[in-house]
Amino acid sequence: MSSGKSLVTGAAGFLGSHVCDCLLERGEKVIAVDDLSGGFAVNVPADVEWVKGDVSDHLFVRNLWNDHGPFNRIYHLAAYAAEGLSHFIRRFNYTNNLVASVNLLNETVKHGCECFVFTSSIAAYGSAQPPMREDTTPIPEDPYGIAKYAVELDLKSAHEMWGLNSVILRPHNVYGERQNVMDPYRNVVGIYLRCALEEKPFPVFGDGGQTRAFSYVGDVAPLIAETGFREDCFNEIFNVGSDEVNTVKHLAELIAEEFEVELDIEWLEERVEAKHAYSDHSKLDMFFPDCSRTSLKEGISRMSDWVRRNGLWEASFPQQVEVAKGLPDSWRKLLSSPS
Ligand SMILES: NC(=O)c1ccc[n+]([C@@H]2O[C@H](COP(=O)([O-])OP(=O)(O)OC[C@H]3O[C@@H](n4cnc5c(N)ncnc54)[C@H](O)[C@@H]3O)[C@@H](O)[C@H]2O)c1
């Protein structure tokens, strides 16, 4: 059992709330932060101390340390992770995903910590040839991936300047219980579950032949939590997720089958995105040989049970974009009045 204190940002979100659970299980005291811009209060585990606020506000972040610090570990998961939409909400993306990270990094450097754990993304690789390895040169191609990679570089620089230890995780397409299934711009598994529940057509961009390795949260969150305690992981980068590669169309078929509905696809024009994105996990396997691997079918079945039990929740997501040029028509229809 540990007796340290961790700060978890994005704790009302999907991955962050599961990471909180893993930390609590090992006896860690958890200060959980979220502004509820994309998460749900009900996700925040009861045994954490929750501080509601926006980490892109540097005064809020400074007060976090004044009121609750110092922290042994920082798990920074707060972000708005809508890769495709990030082209059209650049300012919001960089404020939330880059500047907010810098606010946390500044305070961490001032006060010190054992390790800063950062959830980057497979988006840092851009459309490099899969499977992406940690030594593949990242060439992010959208503002979301660029923000993630910028934070990675900033952490590296902070290590060289001040010896700050960090772990960078690059998860991909994680799904599971507590995920926001209401946001039309992200989380394709969640979008299809909602369509199945509401008996609506499943939107598919292009021919649905895009390949992804959808990864179950129960396999991913414990690893994120664990890396903050493992000195052999410090200052390392890890791809995290499943090795089971599937097309988006197959995902739609699986979900329709799970809900016993006839698959009705709404074919949409192809959008700008990496056609194939999945990672090599041999490095992770070396460090964590016993990590769990849930099949997509099993993971979908667990998440579907959760959605059926909990129903659909009201959720907030961007109602406007900053630049509407090139916005897919299916998204344009959702927005109040794109300029
Ligand atoms: N889910 C995935 O497939 C995946 C893949 C790669 C990387 N990631 C990264 O993992 C992290 C968690 O993702 P998730 O899927 O759980 O998303 P999520 O939206 O469920 O959780 C993010 C949480 O951060 C909160 N948040 C956002 N901006 C904030 C701000 N400025 N201040 C305070 N709280 C804020 C939101 O309210 C939300 O609860 C993100 O950094 C994301 O980029 C996720």
XYZ file of C-alpha atoms and ligand atoms in Angstrom:
383
model
C 0.000 0.000 0.000
C 1.240 3.483 -0.815
C 0.775 6.526 1.372
C 1.473 9.198 -1.190
C -0.695 11.886 -2.684
C -1.585 12.102 -6.359
C -3.180 14.885 -8.349
C -5.379 13.554 -11.164
C -6.690 16.023 -13.751
C -9.646 15.004 -15.910
C -10.948 12.901 -13.015
C -14.619 13.230 -13.998
C -13.711 11.917 -17.405
C -13.518 8.407 -18.667
C -9.866 7.398 -18.280
C -9.176 9.809 -15.404
C -11.933 8.351 -13.218
C -10.602 4.816 -13.754
C -7.056 5.971 -12.972
C -8.410 7.478 -9.701
C -9.932 4.085 -8.825
C -6.610 2.320 -9.434
C -4.754 4.836 -7.258
C -7.306 4.595 -4.443
C -7.022 0.799 -4.578
C -3.363 1.045 -3.790
C -3.977 3.418 -0.856
C -3.004 6.659 -2.534
C -4.685 9.896 -1.423
C -6.184 11.457 -4.544
C -6.922 15.091 -5.303
C -9.173 14.983 -8.352
C -9.628 17.950 -10.650
C -12.115 18.494 -13.444
C -14.159 21.380 -14.840
C -16.907 19.079 -16.195
C -16.423 20.455 -19.708
C -16.409 16.912 -21.070
C -16.883 14.645 -18.064
C -19.594 13.874 -15.517
C -19.639 14.495 -11.753
C -21.054 10.993 -11.290
C -17.794 9.531 -12.649
C -15.700 11.028 -9.837
C -14.987 8.256 -7.311
C -16.433 8.938 -3.858
C -13.142 8.581 -1.986
C -11.191 11.295 -3.768
C -11.100 14.954 -2.828
C -12.656 16.691 -5.811
C -11.721 20.235 -6.742
C -13.820 21.651 -9.568
C -11.915 23.987 -11.849
C -10.279 24.704 -15.160
C -6.586 23.841 -15.482
C -6.185 26.299 -18.337
C -6.596 29.004 -15.637
C -3.106 29.400 -14.201
C -4.348 31.028 -10.977
C -6.615 28.057 -10.319
C -3.648 25.742 -10.889
C -1.399 27.776 -8.600
C -4.034 27.582 -5.850
C -4.304 23.834 -6.292
C -0.755 23.500 -5.020
C -1.244 26.171 -2.329
C -4.378 24.475 -0.989
C -3.684 20.773 -1.618
C -0.035 20.271 -2.569
C 2.617 19.075 -2.638
C 1.908 15.965 -4.705
C 4.012 12.840 -5.082
C 2.554 12.148 -8.505
C 0.686 14.187 -11.097
C -1.541 12.339 -13.584
C -2.491 14.825 -16.247
C -5.442 13.524 -18.257
C -7.610 16.638 -18.645
C -7.995 17.468 -22.330
C -10.579 17.861 -25.044
C -9.709 14.886 -27.180
C -11.560 15.398 -30.468
C -8.844 14.880 -33.016
C -10.889 15.496 -36.182
C -12.638 18.560 -34.787
C -9.377 20.075 -33.516
C -8.701 21.649 -36.959
C -11.799 23.774 -36.492
C -11.310 24.700 -32.807
C -7.592 25.447 -32.843
C -7.561 28.122 -30.128
C -9.676 26.028 -27.787
C -7.521 22.994 -28.545
C -4.219 24.702 -27.768
C -5.602 26.476 -24.693
C -7.060 23.320 -23.222
C -4.541 20.753 -24.349
C -1.257 22.686 -24.442
C -1.432 25.865 -22.311
C -3.280 24.004 -19.527
C -0.504 21.399 -19.493
C 2.108 24.139 -19.214
C 0.254 25.610 -16.212
C 0.532 22.258 -14.446
C 4.119 21.827 -15.472
C 5.123 25.237 -14.093
C 3.713 24.441 -10.652
C 5.155 20.924 -10.720
C 8.623 22.280 -11.416
C 8.298 24.863 -8.621
C 7.086 22.369 -6.015
C 8.660 19.128 -7.264
C 7.135 15.658 -7.573
C 8.309 12.086 -8.043
C 6.739 11.733 -11.458
C 4.488 13.589 -13.905
C 2.421 11.095 -15.907
C 1.030 12.469 -19.150
C -1.507 10.885 -21.472
C -0.348 11.882 -24.910
C -1.890 10.039 -27.860
C -1.210 7.922 -30.918
C -2.156 11.179 -32.712
C 1.414 12.354 -32.038
C 2.572 9.979 -34.814
C 0.348 11.489 -37.505
C -0.051 9.140 -40.449
C 3.255 7.324 -39.982
C 3.379 3.738 -41.241
C 1.691 1.470 -38.657
C 2.340 -0.253 -36.402
C 3.837 2.835 -34.786
C 6.737 2.170 -32.429
C 7.925 4.534 -29.734
C 11.033 5.248 -31.827
C 8.940 6.157 -34.921
C 9.510 9.870 -35.550
C 6.335 11.708 -34.565
C 4.909 13.969 -37.279
C 1.538 15.002 -35.859
C -0.848 16.256 -38.525
C -3.688 17.876 -36.622
C -3.837 20.459 -33.803
C -4.761 17.809 -31.220
C -1.712 15.672 -32.079
C 0.499 18.768 -32.308
C -0.574 19.901 -28.808
C 0.106 16.428 -27.397
C 3.527 16.214 -28.994
C 4.406 19.766 -27.872
C 3.700 18.739 -24.266
C 5.871 15.652 -24.727
C 8.740 17.871 -25.912
C 8.150 20.298 -23.059
C 8.375 17.438 -20.539
C 11.623 16.314 -22.118
C 12.975 19.844 -21.859
C 11.857 20.080 -18.197
C 13.720 16.859 -17.486
C 16.887 18.229 -19.026
C 16.518 21.609 -17.307
C 15.337 20.571 -13.845
C 15.503 16.765 -13.733
C 11.696 16.461 -13.655
C 10.708 12.804 -14.091
C 7.809 12.034 -16.383
C 6.152 9.119 -18.131
C 4.539 9.660 -21.520
C 1.767 7.301 -22.545
C 0.383 7.175 -26.049
C -2.975 5.374 -25.752
C -5.262 4.835 -28.719
C -9.005 4.418 -29.180
C -9.801 3.501 -25.603
C -13.431 2.626 -24.861
C -15.399 1.267 -21.913
C -17.628 2.086 -18.981
C -18.027 5.813 -18.083
C -17.050 7.022 -21.549
C -18.911 10.018 -22.915
C -21.187 8.488 -25.556
C -23.054 11.731 -26.267
C -20.333 13.785 -27.956
C -20.840 13.527 -31.743
C -17.225 14.543 -32.455
C -15.282 11.808 -30.686
C -15.328 8.261 -29.311
C -16.597 6.227 -32.249
C -17.430 3.243 -30.019
C -19.640 5.486 -27.881
C -21.260 7.070 -30.941
C -22.199 3.642 -32.332
C -23.505 2.416 -28.974
C -25.768 5.430 -28.794
C -26.963 4.862 -32.357
C -27.720 1.225 -31.515
C -29.632 2.203 -28.385
C -31.619 4.865 -30.235
C -32.008 2.641 -33.320
C -30.472 5.295 -35.565
C -28.121 4.807 -38.547
C -24.407 4.476 -37.722
C -22.387 7.311 -39.330
C -19.322 6.023 -41.211
C -16.806 8.376 -42.855
C -15.467 7.138 -46.212
C -15.640 3.394 -46.823
C -15.284 2.386 -43.166
C -12.014 0.633 -43.989
C -10.059 2.792 -41.511
C -8.223 0.496 -39.117
C -7.851 1.082 -35.399
C -6.956 -1.052 -32.370
C -9.868 -0.350 -30.011
C -8.608 -0.778 -26.458
C -10.581 -1.629 -23.341
C -10.268 0.798 -20.408
C -9.770 -2.009 -17.882
C -6.549 -2.931 -19.710
C -5.289 0.639 -20.064
C -6.115 2.584 -16.850
C -4.178 0.293 -14.434
C -1.041 0.706 -16.550
C -1.351 4.484 -16.526
C -1.674 4.448 -12.724
C 1.187 1.980 -12.263
C 3.771 3.898 -14.299
C 3.807 6.728 -11.745
C 5.250 4.340 -9.149
C 7.703 2.507 -11.381
C 11.100 4.168 -11.490
C 12.108 1.960 -14.403
C 9.314 3.651 -16.413
C 10.391 7.195 -15.584
C 11.391 9.248 -18.616
C 10.125 6.570 -20.971
C 7.440 6.699 -23.656
C 4.955 3.849 -24.018
C 2.336 2.982 -26.584
C -0.649 1.638 -24.656
C -3.556 -0.345 -26.041
C -4.750 -3.414 -27.818
C -3.020 -5.412 -30.550
C -6.386 -6.376 -32.071
C -6.740 -4.308 -35.227
C -10.235 -3.869 -36.706
C -11.913 -1.720 -39.315
C -14.436 0.903 -38.273
C -17.024 -0.950 -40.348
C -16.385 -4.157 -38.420
C -16.803 -2.217 -35.176
C -20.229 -1.057 -36.390
C -21.152 -4.661 -37.265
C -20.091 -5.919 -33.829
C -22.138 -3.287 -32.011
C -25.221 -3.889 -34.149
C -24.869 -7.597 -33.368
C -24.488 -6.917 -29.633
C -27.711 -4.865 -29.636
C -29.464 -7.256 -32.015
C -30.354 -4.442 -34.406
C -30.037 -4.457 -38.176
C -26.967 -2.492 -39.225
C -28.043 0.690 -41.002
C -25.059 2.790 -42.104
C -25.184 6.476 -42.954
C -22.268 6.776 -45.414
C -20.512 10.131 -45.046
C -17.869 11.759 -47.208
C -14.308 10.808 -46.324
C -12.751 13.204 -43.820
C -9.126 14.164 -43.177
C -7.795 11.484 -40.826
C -5.123 8.779 -40.647
C -6.477 5.791 -42.592
C -4.583 3.239 -40.512
C -3.523 3.916 -36.933
C -2.379 1.252 -34.519
C 0.710 0.698 -32.446
C 3.362 -1.810 -31.588
C 3.326 -2.725 -27.877
C 6.485 -4.785 -27.529
C 8.056 -2.180 -25.232
C 5.011 -2.144 -22.956
C 4.975 -5.957 -22.918
C 8.595 -5.968 -21.758
C 7.839 -3.670 -18.808
C 4.386 -5.139 -18.044
C 4.410 -8.789 -19.156
C 1.244 -9.604 -17.193
C -1.027 -6.811 -18.413
C -4.590 -7.848 -19.242
C -5.934 -8.028 -22.808
C -9.677 -7.906 -23.231
C -11.018 -8.849 -26.652
C -13.049 -6.244 -28.534
C -16.128 -8.456 -28.399
C -15.881 -8.863 -24.619
C -15.098 -5.165 -24.045
C -18.025 -4.071 -26.221
C -20.314 -6.403 -24.337
C -19.228 -4.897 -20.968
C -19.599 -1.330 -22.191
C -22.974 -2.125 -23.749
C -24.233 -3.535 -20.439
C -23.129 -0.353 -18.744
C -24.895 1.848 -21.328
C -28.073 -0.213 -21.055
C -27.986 0.055 -17.239
C -27.203 3.775 -17.113
C -29.018 5.109 -20.147
C -27.853 8.241 -21.928
C -26.705 11.319 -20.028
C -26.856 14.978 -21.047
C -23.364 16.040 -22.073
C -21.692 19.227 -23.184
C -19.579 19.504 -26.320
C -18.590 22.412 -28.576
C -21.600 24.149 -30.081
C -19.550 26.413 -32.330
C -16.334 26.237 -34.275
C -13.660 28.899 -34.779
C -13.123 28.093 -38.466
C -15.871 26.440 -40.500
C -13.933 26.105 -43.751
C -13.673 22.413 -44.701
C -15.942 21.249 -41.887
C -17.613 17.937 -42.828
C -21.290 18.529 -43.717
C -22.459 16.075 -41.072
C -20.810 18.230 -38.397
C -21.916 21.527 -39.935
C -25.528 20.436 -39.391
C -24.883 20.040 -35.647
C -23.561 23.536 -35.067
C -25.557 26.648 -34.281
C -24.127 28.974 -36.951
C -20.639 28.237 -38.173
C -18.935 31.363 -39.486
N -9.916 7.804 -24.753
C -8.971 7.623 -25.658
O -9.108 6.833 -26.583
C -7.663 8.364 -25.568
C -6.655 8.031 -26.479
C -5.453 8.730 -26.409
C -5.274 9.698 -25.458
N -6.268 9.998 -24.593
C -6.040 11.051 -23.616
O -6.429 10.586 -22.343
C -6.960 11.667 -21.584
C -8.341 11.305 -21.067
O -9.203 11.094 -22.168
P -10.693 10.590 -21.979
O -11.005 9.747 -23.126
O -10.863 10.076 -20.612
O -11.496 11.941 -22.174
P -12.688 12.549 -21.295
O -13.235 13.691 -22.068
O -13.621 11.493 -20.864
O -11.922 13.089 -20.022
C -11.247 14.320 -20.013
C -11.718 15.095 -18.810
O -10.961 16.302 -18.727
C -11.849 17.332 -18.305
N -11.273 18.593 -18.769
C -11.091 18.974 -20.059
N -10.529 20.177 -20.090
C -10.345 20.568 -18.796
C -9.806 21.723 -18.197
N -9.329 22.731 -18.917
N -9.749 21.776 -16.845
C -10.225 20.751 -16.084
N -10.765 19.628 -16.606
C -10.819 19.556 -17.948
C -13.175 17.009 -18.946
O -14.265 17.588 -18.266
C -13.193 15.491 -18.878
O -13.860 15.049 -17.719
C -6.937 12.881 -22.500
O -5.764 13.598 -22.231
C -6.880 12.292 -23.881
O -6.256 13.158 -24.783
C -7.476 9.353 -24.634
